[in-house]
mmCIF file with all atom_site columns, C-alpha atoms in Angstrom:
data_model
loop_
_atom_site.group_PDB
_atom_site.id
_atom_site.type_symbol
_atom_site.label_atom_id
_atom_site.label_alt_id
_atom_site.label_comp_id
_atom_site.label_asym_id
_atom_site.label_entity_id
_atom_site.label_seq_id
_atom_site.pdbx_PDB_ins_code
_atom_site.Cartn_x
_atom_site.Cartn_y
_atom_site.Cartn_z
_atom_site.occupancy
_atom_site.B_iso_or_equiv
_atom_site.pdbx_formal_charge
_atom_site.auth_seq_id
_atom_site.auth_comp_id
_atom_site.auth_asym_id
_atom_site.auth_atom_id
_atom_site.pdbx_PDB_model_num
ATOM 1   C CA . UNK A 1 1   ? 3.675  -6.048  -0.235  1.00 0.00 ? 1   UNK A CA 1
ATOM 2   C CA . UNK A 1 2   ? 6.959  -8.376  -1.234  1.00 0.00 ? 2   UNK A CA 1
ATOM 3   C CA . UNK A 1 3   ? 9.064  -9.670  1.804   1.00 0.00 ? 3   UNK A CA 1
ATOM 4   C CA . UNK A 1 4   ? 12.405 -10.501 1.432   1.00 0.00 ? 4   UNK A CA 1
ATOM 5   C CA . UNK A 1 5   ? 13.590 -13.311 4.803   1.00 0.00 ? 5   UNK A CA 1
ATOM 6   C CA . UNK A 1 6   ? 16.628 -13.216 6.337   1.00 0.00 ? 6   UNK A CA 1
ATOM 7   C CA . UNK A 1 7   ? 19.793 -15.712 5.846   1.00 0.00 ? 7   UNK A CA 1
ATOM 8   C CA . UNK A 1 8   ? 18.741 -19.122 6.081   1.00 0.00 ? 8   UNK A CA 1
ATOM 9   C CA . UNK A 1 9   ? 14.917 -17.813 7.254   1.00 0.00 ? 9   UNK A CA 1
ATOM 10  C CA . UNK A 1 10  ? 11.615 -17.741 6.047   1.00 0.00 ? 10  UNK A CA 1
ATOM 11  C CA . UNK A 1 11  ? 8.195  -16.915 7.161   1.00 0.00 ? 11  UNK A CA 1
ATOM 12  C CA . UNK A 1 12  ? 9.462  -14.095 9.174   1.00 0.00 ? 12  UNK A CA 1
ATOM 13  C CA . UNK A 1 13  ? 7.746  -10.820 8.247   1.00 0.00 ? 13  UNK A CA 1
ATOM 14  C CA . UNK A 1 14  ? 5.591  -11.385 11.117  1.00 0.00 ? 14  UNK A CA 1
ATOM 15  C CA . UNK A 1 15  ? 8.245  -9.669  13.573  1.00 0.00 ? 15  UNK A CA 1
ATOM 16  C CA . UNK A 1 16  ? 8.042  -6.641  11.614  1.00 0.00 ? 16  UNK A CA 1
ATOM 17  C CA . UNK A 1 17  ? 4.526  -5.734  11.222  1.00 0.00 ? 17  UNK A CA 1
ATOM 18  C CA . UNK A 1 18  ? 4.175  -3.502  13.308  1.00 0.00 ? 18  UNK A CA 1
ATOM 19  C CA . UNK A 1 19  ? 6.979  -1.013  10.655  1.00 0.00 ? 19  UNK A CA 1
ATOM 20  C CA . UNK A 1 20  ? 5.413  -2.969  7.464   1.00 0.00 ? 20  UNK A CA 1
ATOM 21  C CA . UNK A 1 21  ? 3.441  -1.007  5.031   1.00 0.00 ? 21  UNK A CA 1
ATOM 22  C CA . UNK A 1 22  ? 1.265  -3.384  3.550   1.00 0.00 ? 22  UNK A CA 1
ATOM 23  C CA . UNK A 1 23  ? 0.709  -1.478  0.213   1.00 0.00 ? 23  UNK A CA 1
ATOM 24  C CA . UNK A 1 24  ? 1.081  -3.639  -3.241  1.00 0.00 ? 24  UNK A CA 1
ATOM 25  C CA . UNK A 1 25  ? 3.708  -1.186  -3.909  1.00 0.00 ? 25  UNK A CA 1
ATOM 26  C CA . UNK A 1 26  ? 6.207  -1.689  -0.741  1.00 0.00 ? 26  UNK A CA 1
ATOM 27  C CA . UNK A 1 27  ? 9.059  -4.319  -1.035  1.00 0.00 ? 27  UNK A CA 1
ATOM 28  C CA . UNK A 1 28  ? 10.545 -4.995  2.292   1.00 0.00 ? 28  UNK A CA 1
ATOM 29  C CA . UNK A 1 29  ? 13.928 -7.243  3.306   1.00 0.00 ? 29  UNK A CA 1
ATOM 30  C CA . UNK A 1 30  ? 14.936 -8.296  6.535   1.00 0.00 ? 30  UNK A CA 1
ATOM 31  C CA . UNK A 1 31  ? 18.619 -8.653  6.806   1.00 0.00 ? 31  UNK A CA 1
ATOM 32  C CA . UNK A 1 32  ? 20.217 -10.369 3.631   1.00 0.00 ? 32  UNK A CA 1
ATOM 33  C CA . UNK A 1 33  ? 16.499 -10.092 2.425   1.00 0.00 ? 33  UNK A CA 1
ATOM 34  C CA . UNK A 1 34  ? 17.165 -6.299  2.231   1.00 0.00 ? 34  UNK A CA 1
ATOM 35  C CA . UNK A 1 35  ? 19.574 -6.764  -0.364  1.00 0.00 ? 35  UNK A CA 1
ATOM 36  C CA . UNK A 1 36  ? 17.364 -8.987  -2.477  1.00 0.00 ? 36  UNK A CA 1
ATOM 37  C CA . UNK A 1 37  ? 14.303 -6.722  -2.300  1.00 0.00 ? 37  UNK A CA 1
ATOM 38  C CA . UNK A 1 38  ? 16.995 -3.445  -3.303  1.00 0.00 ? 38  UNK A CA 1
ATOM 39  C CA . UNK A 1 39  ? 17.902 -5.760  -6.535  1.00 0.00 ? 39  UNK A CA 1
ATOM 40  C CA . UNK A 1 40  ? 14.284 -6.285  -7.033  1.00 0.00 ? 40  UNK A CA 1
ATOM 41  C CA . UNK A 1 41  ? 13.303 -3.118  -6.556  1.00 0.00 ? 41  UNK A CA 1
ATOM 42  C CA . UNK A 1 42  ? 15.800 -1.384  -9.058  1.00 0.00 ? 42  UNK A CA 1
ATOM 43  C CA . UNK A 1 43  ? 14.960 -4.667  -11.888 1.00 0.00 ? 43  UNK A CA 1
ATOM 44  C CA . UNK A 1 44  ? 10.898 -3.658  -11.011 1.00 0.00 ? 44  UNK A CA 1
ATOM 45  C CA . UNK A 1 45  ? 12.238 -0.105  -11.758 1.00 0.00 ? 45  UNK A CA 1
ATOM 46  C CA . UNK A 1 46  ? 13.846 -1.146  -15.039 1.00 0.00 ? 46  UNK A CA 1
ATOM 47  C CA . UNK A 1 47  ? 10.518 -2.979  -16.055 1.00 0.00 ? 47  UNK A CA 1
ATOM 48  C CA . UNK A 1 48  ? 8.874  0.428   -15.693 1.00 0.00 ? 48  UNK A CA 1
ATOM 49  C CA . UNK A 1 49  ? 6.715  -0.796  -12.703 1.00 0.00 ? 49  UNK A CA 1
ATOM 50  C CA . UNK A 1 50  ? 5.382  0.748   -9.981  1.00 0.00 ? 50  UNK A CA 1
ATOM 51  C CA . UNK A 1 51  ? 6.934  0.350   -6.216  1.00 0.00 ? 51  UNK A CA 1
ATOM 52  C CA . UNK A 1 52  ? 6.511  3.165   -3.519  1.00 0.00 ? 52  UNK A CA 1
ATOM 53  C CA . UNK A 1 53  ? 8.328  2.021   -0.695  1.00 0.00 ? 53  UNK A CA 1
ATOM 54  C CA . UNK A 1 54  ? 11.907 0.132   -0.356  1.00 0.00 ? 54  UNK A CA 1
ATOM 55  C CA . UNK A 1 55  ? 11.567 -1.121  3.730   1.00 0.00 ? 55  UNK A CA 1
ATOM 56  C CA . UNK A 1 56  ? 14.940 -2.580  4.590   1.00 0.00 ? 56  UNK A CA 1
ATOM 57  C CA . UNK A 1 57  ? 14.826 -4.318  8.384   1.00 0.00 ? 57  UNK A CA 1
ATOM 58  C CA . UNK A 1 58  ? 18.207 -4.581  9.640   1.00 0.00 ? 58  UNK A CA 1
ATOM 59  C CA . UNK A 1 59  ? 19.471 -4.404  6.526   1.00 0.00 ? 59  UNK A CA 1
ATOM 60  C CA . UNK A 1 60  ? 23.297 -6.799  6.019   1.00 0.00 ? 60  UNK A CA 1
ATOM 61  C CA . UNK A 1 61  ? 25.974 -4.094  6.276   1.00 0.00 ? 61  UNK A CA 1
ATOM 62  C CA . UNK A 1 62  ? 28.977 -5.136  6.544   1.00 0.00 ? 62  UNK A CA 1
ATOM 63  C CA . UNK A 1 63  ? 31.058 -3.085  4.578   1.00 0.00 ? 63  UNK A CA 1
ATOM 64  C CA . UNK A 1 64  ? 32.906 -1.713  7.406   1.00 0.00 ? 64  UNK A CA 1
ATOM 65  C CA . UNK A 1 65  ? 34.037 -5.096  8.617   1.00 0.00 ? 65  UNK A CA 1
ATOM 66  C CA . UNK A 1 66  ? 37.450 -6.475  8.373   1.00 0.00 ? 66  UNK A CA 1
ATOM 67  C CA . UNK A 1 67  ? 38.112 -9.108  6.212   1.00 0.00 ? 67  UNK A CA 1
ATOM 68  C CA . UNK A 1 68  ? 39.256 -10.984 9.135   1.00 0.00 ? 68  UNK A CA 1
ATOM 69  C CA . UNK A 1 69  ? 35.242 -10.982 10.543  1.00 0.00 ? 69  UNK A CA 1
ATOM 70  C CA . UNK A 1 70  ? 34.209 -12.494 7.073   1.00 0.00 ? 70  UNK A CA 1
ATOM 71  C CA . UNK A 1 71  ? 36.772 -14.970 7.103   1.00 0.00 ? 71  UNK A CA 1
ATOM 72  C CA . UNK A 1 72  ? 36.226 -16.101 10.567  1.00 0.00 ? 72  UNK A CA 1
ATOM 73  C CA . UNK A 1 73  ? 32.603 -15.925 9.657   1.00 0.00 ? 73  UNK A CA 1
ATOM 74  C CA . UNK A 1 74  ? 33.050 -18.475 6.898   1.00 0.00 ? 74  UNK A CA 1
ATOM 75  C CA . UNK A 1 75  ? 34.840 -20.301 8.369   1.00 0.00 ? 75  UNK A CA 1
ATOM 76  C CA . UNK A 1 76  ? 32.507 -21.040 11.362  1.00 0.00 ? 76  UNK A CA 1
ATOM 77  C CA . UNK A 1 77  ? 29.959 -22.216 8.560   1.00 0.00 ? 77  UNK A CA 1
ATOM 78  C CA . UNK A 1 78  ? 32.047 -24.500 6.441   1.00 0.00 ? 78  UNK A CA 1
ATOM 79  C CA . UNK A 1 79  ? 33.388 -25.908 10.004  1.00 0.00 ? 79  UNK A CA 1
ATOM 80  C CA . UNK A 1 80  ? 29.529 -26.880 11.076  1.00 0.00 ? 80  UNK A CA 1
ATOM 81  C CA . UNK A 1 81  ? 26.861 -25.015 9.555   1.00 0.00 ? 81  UNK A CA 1
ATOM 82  C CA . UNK A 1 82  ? 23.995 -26.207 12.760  1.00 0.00 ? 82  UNK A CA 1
ATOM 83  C CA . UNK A 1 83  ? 26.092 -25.013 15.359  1.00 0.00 ? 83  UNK A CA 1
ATOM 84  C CA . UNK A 1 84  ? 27.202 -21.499 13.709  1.00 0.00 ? 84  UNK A CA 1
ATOM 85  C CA . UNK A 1 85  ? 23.125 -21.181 12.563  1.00 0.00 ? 85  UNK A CA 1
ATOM 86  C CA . UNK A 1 86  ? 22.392 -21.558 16.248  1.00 0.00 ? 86  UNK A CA 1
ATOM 87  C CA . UNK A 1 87  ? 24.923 -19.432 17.271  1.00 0.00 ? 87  UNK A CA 1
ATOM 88  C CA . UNK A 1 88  ? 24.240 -16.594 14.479  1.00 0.00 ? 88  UNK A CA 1
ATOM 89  C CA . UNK A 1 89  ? 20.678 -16.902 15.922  1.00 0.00 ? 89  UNK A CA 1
ATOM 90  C CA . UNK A 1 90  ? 21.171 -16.472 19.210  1.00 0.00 ? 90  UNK A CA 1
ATOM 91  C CA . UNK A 1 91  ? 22.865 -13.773 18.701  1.00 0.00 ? 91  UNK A CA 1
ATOM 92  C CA . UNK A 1 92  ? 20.087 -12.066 16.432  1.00 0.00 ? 92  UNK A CA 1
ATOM 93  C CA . UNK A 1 93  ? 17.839 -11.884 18.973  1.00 0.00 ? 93  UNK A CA 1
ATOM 94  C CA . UNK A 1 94  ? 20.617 -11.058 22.143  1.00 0.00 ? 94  UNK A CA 1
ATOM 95  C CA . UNK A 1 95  ? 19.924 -9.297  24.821  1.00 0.00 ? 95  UNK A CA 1
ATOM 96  C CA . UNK A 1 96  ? 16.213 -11.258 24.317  1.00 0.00 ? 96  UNK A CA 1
ATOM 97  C CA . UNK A 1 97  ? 15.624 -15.088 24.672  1.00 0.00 ? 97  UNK A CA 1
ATOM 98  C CA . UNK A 1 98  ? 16.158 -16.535 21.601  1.00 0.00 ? 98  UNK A CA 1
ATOM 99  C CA . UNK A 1 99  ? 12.318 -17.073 19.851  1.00 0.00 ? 99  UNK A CA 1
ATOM 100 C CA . UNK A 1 100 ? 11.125 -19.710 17.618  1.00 0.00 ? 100 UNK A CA 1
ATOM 101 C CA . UNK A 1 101 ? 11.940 -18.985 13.784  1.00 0.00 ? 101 UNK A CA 1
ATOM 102 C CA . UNK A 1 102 ? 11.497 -21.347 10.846  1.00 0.00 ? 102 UNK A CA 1
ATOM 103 C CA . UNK A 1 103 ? 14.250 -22.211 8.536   1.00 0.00 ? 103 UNK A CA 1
ATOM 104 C CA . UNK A 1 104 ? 14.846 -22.218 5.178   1.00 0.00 ? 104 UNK A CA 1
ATOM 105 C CA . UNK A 1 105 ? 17.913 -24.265 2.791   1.00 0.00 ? 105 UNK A CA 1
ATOM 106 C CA . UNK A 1 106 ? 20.532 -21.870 3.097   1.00 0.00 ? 106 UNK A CA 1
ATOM 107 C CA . UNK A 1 107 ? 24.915 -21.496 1.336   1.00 0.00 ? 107 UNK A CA 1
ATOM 108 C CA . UNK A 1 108 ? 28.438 -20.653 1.810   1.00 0.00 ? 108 UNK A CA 1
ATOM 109 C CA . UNK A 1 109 ? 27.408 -18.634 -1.112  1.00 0.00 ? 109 UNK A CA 1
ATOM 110 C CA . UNK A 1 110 ? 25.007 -16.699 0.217   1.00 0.00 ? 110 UNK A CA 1
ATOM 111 C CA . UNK A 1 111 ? 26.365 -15.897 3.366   1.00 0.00 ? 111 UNK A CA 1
ATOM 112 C CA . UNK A 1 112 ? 29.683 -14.699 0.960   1.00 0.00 ? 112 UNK A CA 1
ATOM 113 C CA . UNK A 1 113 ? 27.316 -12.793 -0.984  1.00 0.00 ? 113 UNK A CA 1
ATOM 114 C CA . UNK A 1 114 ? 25.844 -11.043 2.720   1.00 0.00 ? 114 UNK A CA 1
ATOM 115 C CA . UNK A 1 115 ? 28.633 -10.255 4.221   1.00 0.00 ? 115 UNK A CA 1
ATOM 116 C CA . UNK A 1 116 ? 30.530 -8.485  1.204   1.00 0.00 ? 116 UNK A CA 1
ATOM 117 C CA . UNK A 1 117 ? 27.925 -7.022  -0.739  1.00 0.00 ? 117 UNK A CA 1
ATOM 118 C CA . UNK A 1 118 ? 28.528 -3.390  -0.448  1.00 0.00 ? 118 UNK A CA 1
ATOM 119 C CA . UNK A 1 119 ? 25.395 -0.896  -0.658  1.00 0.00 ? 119 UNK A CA 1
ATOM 120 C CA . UNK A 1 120 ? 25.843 1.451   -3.532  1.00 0.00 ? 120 UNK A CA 1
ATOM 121 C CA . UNK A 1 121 ? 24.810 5.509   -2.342  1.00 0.00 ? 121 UNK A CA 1
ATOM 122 C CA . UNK A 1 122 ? 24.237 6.725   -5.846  1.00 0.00 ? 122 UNK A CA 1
ATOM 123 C CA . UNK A 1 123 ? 22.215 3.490   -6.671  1.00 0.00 ? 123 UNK A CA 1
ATOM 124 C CA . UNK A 1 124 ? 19.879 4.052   -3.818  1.00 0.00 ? 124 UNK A CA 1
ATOM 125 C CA . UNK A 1 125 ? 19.507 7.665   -4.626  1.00 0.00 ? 125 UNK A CA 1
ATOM 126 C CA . UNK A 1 126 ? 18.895 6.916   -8.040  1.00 0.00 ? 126 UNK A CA 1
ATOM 127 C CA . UNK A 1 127 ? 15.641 4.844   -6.247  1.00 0.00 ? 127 UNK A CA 1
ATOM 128 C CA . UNK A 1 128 ? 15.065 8.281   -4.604  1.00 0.00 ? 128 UNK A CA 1
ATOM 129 C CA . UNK A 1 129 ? 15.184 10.121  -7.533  1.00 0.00 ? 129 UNK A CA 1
ATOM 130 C CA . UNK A 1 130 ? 12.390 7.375   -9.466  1.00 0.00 ? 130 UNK A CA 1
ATOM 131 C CA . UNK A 1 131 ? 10.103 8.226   -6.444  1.00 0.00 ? 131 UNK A CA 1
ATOM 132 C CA . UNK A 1 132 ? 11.003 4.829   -4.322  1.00 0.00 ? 132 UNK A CA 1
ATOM 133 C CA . UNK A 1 133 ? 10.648 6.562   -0.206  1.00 0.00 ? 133 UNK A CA 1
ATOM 134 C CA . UNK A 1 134 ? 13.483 4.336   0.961   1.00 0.00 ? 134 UNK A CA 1
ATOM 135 C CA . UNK A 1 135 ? 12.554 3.661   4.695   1.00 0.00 ? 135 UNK A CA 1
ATOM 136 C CA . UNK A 1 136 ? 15.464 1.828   7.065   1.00 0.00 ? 136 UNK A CA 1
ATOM 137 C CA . UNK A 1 137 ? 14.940 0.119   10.483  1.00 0.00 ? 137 UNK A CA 1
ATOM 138 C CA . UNK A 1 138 ? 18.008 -0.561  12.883  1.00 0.00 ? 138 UNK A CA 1
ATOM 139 C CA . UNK A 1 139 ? 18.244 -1.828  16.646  1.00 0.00 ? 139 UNK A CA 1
ATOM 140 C CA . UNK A 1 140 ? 20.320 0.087   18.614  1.00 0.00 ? 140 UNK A CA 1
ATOM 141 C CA . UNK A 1 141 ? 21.042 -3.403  20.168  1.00 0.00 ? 141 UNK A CA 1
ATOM 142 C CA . UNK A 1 142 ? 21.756 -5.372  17.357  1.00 0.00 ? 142 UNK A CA 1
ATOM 143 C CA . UNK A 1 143 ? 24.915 -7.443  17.576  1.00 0.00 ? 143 UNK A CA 1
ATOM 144 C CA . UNK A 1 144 ? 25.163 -8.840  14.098  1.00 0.00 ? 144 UNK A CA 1
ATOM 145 C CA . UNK A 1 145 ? 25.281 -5.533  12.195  1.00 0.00 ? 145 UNK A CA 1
ATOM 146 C CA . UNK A 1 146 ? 27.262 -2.609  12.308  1.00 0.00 ? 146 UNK A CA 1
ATOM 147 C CA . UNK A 1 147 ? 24.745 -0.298  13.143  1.00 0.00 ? 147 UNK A CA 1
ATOM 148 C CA . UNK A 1 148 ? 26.402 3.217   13.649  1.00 0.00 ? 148 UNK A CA 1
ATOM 149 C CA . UNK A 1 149 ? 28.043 2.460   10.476  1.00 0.00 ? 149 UNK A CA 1
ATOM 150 C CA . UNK A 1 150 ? 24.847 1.913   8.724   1.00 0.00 ? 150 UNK A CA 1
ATOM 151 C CA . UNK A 1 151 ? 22.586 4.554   10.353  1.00 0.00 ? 151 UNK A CA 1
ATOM 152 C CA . UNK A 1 152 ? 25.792 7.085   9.348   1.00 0.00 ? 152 UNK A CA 1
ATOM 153 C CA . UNK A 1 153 ? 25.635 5.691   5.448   1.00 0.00 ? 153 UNK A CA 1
ATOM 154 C CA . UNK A 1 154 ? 21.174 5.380   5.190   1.00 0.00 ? 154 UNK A CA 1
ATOM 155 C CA . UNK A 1 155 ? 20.717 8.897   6.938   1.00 0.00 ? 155 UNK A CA 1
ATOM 156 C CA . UNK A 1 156 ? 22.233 10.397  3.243   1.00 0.00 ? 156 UNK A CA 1
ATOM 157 C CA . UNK A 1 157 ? 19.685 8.135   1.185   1.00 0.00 ? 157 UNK A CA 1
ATOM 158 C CA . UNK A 1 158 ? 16.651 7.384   3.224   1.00 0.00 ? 158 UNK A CA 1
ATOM 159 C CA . UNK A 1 159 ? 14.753 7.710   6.789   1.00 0.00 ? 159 UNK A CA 1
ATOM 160 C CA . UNK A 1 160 ? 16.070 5.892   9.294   1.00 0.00 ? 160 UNK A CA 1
ATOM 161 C CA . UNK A 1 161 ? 14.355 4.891   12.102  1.00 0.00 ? 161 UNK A CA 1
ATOM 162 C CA . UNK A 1 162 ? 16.368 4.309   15.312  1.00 0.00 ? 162 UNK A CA 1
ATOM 163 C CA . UNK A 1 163 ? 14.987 1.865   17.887  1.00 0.00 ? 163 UNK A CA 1
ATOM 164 C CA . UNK A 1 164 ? 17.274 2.187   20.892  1.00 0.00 ? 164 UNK A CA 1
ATOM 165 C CA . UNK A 1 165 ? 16.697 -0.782  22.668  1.00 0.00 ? 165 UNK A CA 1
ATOM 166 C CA . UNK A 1 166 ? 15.900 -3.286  19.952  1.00 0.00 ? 166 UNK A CA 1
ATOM 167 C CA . UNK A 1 167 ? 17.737 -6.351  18.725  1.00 0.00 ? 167 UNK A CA 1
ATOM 168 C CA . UNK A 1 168 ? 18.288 -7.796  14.865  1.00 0.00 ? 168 UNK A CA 1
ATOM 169 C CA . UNK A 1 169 ? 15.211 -8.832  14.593  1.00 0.00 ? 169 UNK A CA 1
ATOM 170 C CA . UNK A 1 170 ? 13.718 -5.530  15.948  1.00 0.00 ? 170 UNK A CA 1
ATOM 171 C CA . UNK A 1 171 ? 12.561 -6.738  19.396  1.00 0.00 ? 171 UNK A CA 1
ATOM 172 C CA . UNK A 1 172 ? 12.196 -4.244  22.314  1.00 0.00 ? 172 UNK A CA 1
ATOM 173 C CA . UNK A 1 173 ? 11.302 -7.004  25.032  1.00 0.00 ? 173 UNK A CA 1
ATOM 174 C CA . UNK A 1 174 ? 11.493 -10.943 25.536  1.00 0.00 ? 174 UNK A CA 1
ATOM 175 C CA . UNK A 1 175 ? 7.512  -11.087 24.953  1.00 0.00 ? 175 UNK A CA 1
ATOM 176 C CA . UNK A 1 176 ? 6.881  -13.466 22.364  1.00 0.00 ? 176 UNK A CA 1
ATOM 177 C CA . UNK A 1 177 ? 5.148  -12.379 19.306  1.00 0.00 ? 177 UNK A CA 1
#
């Protein structure tokens, strides 16, 4: 199994084991990680190896934001990058206490690249179609992502998998893991 972290994270698979298939074949992403492990899934694809299962944890959708939400969300990082890291978070694990995750060198770049990458249909059905079982996780509490908007688009391309009251991160309670 391949794990993809999060914006500005690492060592974080651990909150999603419980969802994680641990086969050699599975590539998972948390997040911005989702993206990653889709581009390394379809170059693994190209290569003519072998992958089973695409996991994407909260994947970053934000194609249905406003511009005005990226901007703003930009703009909060170039302004100071510690305080918007502890707000963004914060707010990953809302309506939980905020738990202890490590960090990991993070960019304007990157966060550009999260919040306007826009997830291609065909491209993930074309995954489908090579025998990739395209698995999605989203918290019906989650306050970072749009998550009606991307339960609506992953129903058409993969199984999606609902948790009502869980946050970013997928957490149903405030009991540390």
């Amino acid at each position: 199994m391949r794990f993809y972290s999060g914006f500005s994270l690492k060592n974080e698979q651990h909150f999603f084991d419980v969802y994680t298939n641990h086969s050699d074949y599975t590539v998972c992403g948390f997040s911005y990680g989702a993206i990653k492990a889709f581009r390394h899934v379809k170059e693994q694809l190209e290569l003519q190896k072998r992958v089973d299962t695409l996991q994407l944890f909260s994947p970053a959708f934000f194609q249905t934001k406003e511009e005005k939400f990226k901007k703003i969300q930009l703009l909060g990082y170039r302004k100071d990058r510690d305080l918007y890291l502890n707000e963004f978070l914060k707010s990953c694990f809302l309506p939980y206490p905020k738990k202890s995750v490590e960090q990991e060198e993070d960019s304007v770049e990157e966060l550009e690249e999260l919040l306007y990458f826009q997830w291609d249909k065909q491209e993930l059905k074309n995954l489908a179609k090579k025998g990739v079982k395209i698995e999605v996780y989203l918290g019906g509490k989650d306050t970072i992502i749009d998550v009606e908007g991307a339960r609506e688009f992953f129903l058409e391309v993969s199984t999606v998998t609902y948790i009502k009251n869980a946050n970013h991160f997928l957490q149903t309670t405030d009991v540390t893991h």
